[in-house]
GROMACS .gro file of N, CA and C in nm:
model
  150
    1UNK      N    1   0.002   3.405  -1.264
    1UNK     CA    2   0.008   3.411  -1.313
    1UNK      C    3  -0.010   3.315  -1.460
    2UNK      N    4  -0.081   3.328  -1.585
    2UNK     CA    5  -0.081   3.198  -1.696
    2UNK      C    6  -0.097   3.314  -1.816
    3UNK      N    7   0.075   3.283  -1.869
    3UNK     CA    8   0.082   3.391  -1.980
    3UNK      C    9  -0.012   3.396  -2.094
    4UNK      N   10  -0.041   3.306  -2.101
    4UNK     CA   11  -0.247   3.297  -2.228
    4UNK      C   12  -0.326   3.454  -2.155
    5UNK      N   13  -0.288   3.527  -2.111
    5UNK     CA   14  -0.374   3.594  -2.066
    5UNK      C   15  -0.339   3.729  -2.123
    6UNK      N   16  -0.153   3.725  -2.165
    6UNK     CA   17  -0.126   3.841  -2.250
    6UNK      C   18  -0.156   3.806  -2.365
    7UNK      N   19  -0.069   4.002  -2.466
    7UNK     CA   20  -0.019   4.059  -2.374
    7UNK      C   21  -0.196   4.131  -2.267
    8UNK      N   22  -0.144   4.230  -2.211
    8UNK     CA   23  -0.232   4.339  -2.130
    8UNK      C   24  -0.244   4.473  -2.160
    9UNK      N   25  -0.292   4.552  -2.164
    9UNK     CA   26  -0.236   4.681  -2.136
    9UNK      C   27  -0.281   4.781  -2.044
   10UNK      N   28  -0.216   4.842  -2.038
   10UNK     CA   29  -0.295   4.959  -1.851
   10UNK      C   30  -0.234   5.083  -1.990
   11UNK      N   31  -0.341   5.152  -1.884
   11UNK     CA   32  -0.383   5.267  -1.991
   11UNK      C   33  -0.306   5.249  -2.118
   12UNK      N   34  -0.134   5.324  -2.173
   12UNK     CA   35  -0.087   5.372  -2.341
   12UNK      C   36  -0.030   5.196  -2.329
   13UNK      N   37  -0.065   5.135  -2.260
   13UNK     CA   38   0.147   5.101  -2.244
   13UNK      C   39   0.099   4.928  -2.231
   14UNK      N   40   0.147   4.818  -2.374
   14UNK     CA   41   0.142   4.699  -2.315
   14UNK      C   42   0.171   4.603  -2.244
   15UNK      N   43   0.154   4.512  -2.216
   15UNK     CA   44   0.296   4.435  -2.127
   15UNK      C   45   0.260   4.260  -2.146
   16UNK      N   46   0.359   4.190  -2.202
   16UNK     CA   47   0.299   4.143  -2.332
   16UNK      C   48   0.493   4.011  -2.271
   17UNK      N   49   0.448   3.868  -2.289
   17UNK     CA   50   0.540   3.753  -2.249
   17UNK      C   51   0.709   3.836  -2.281
   18UNK      N   52   0.753   3.926  -2.411
   18UNK     CA   53   0.859   3.921  -2.449
   18UNK      C   54   0.925   3.982  -2.384
   19UNK      N   55   0.839   4.039  -2.189
   19UNK     CA   56   0.911   4.152  -2.116
   19UNK      C   57   0.862   4.051  -2.020
   20UNK      N   58   0.905   3.881  -2.007
   20UNK     CA   59   0.866   3.882  -1.851
   20UNK      C   60   1.065   3.885  -1.784
   21UNK      N   61   1.059   3.849  -1.732
   21UNK     CA   62   1.169   3.847  -1.651
   21UNK      C   63   1.337   3.962  -1.718
   22UNK      N   64   1.201   4.079  -1.736
   22UNK     CA   65   1.301   4.117  -1.787
   22UNK      C   66   1.283   4.279  -1.725
   23UNK      N   67   1.400   4.341  -1.723
   23UNK     CA   68   1.381   4.471  -1.587
   23UNK      C   69   1.285   4.641  -1.678
   24UNK      N   70   1.188   4.703  -1.588
   24UNK     CA   71   1.148   4.773  -1.700
   24UNK      C   72   1.255   4.894  -1.631
   25UNK      N   73   1.258   5.020  -1.788
   25UNK     CA   74   1.356   5.083  -1.787
   25UNK      C   75   1.212   5.233  -1.747
   26UNK      N   76   1.205   5.298  -1.723
   26UNK     CA   77   1.205   5.439  -1.646
   26UNK      C   78   1.103   5.493  -1.784
   27UNK      N   79   1.119   5.504  -1.911
   27UNK     CA   80   1.045   5.524  -1.977
   27UNK      C   81   0.954   5.482  -2.021
   28UNK      N   82   0.898   5.291  -2.032
   28UNK     CA   83   0.775   5.249  -2.028
   28UNK      C   84   0.757   5.245  -1.863
   29UNK      N   85   0.739   5.273  -1.756
   29UNK     CA   86   0.628   5.363  -1.653
   29UNK      C   87   0.797   5.468  -1.613
   30UNK      N   88   0.701   5.580  -1.558
   30UNK     CA   89   0.784   5.634  -1.460
   30UNK      C   90   0.738   5.667  -1.323
   31UNK      N   91   0.759   5.730  -1.262
   31UNK     CA   92   0.796   5.646  -1.044
   31UNK      C   93   0.647   5.703  -1.069
   32UNK      N   94   0.536   5.832  -1.118
   32UNK     CA   95   0.396   5.876  -1.071
   32UNK      C   96   0.289   5.731  -1.155
   33UNK      N   97   0.304   5.642  -1.344
   33UNK     CA   98   0.277   5.572  -1.310
   33UNK      C   99   0.285   5.475  -1.221
   34UNK      N  100   0.434   5.387  -1.228
   34UNK     CA  101   0.431   5.297  -1.117
   34UNK      C  102   0.359   5.302  -1.008
   35UNK      N  103   0.392   5.331  -0.917
   35UNK     CA  104   0.282   5.374  -0.852
   35UNK      C  105   0.137   5.384  -0.810
   36UNK      N  106   0.042   5.415  -0.914
   36UNK     CA  107  -0.045   5.416  -0.987
   36UNK      C  108  -0.067   5.309  -1.033
   37UNK      N  109  -0.003   5.211  -1.069
   37UNK     CA  110  -0.049   5.075  -1.108
   37UNK      C  111   0.010   5.006  -0.966
   38UNK      N  112   0.063   4.973  -0.920
   38UNK     CA  113   0.067   4.962  -0.765
   38UNK      C  114  -0.039   4.961  -0.659
   39UNK      N  115  -0.018   5.092  -0.721
   39UNK     CA  116  -0.241   5.119  -0.635
   39UNK      C  117  -0.355   4.989  -0.653
   40UNK      N  118  -0.333   5.000  -0.807
   40UNK     CA  119  -0.399   4.988  -0.865
   40UNK      C  120  -0.470   4.782  -0.814
   41UNK      N  121  -0.316   4.773  -0.828
   41UNK     CA  122  -0.284   4.601  -0.788
   41UNK      C  123  -0.347   4.536  -0.655
   42UNK      N  124  -0.280   4.663  -0.561
   42UNK     CA  125  -0.349   4.667  -0.399
   42UNK      C  126  -0.473   4.622  -0.383
   43UNK      N  127  -0.537   4.752  -0.502
   43UNK     CA  128  -0.737   4.742  -0.463
   43UNK      C  129  -0.815   4.693  -0.493
   44UNK      N  130  -0.682   4.592  -0.603
   44UNK     CA  131  -0.815   4.456  -0.698
   44UNK      C  132  -0.750   4.357  -0.607
   45UNK      N  133  -0.617   4.334  -0.503
   45UNK     CA  134  -0.584   4.246  -0.391
   45UNK      C  135  -0.682   4.279  -0.303
   46UNK      N  136  -0.732   4.355  -0.244
   46UNK     CA  137  -0.757   4.359  -0.125
   46UNK      C  138  -0.924   4.368  -0.130
   47UNK      N  139  -0.981   4.460  -0.240
   47UNK     CA  140  -1.121   4.433  -0.264
   47UNK      C  141  -1.185   4.352  -0.398
   48UNK      N  142  -1.173   4.284  -0.460
   48UNK     CA  143  -1.169   4.205  -0.597
   48UNK      C  144  -1.203   4.094  -0.622
   49UNK      N  145  -1.086   3.999  -0.506
   49UNK     CA  146  -1.016   3.967  -0.512
   49UNK      C  147  -1.140   3.866  -0.413
   50UNK      N  148  -1.176   3.888  -0.366
   50UNK     CA  149  -1.259   3.813  -0.230
   50UNK      C  150  -1.221   3.702  -0.147
   0.00000   0.00000   0.00000
């Protein structure tokens, strides 16, 4: 992914280039939110990339 697309937002969270290569703490995304984001990624790849 090109970092020129950053920052991006998902729900209320901001994902930016400063976070690259760093671990996300549980307070950033909880277990449920992590699964929701993964599911959205999976749907995007399966259904929208062609």
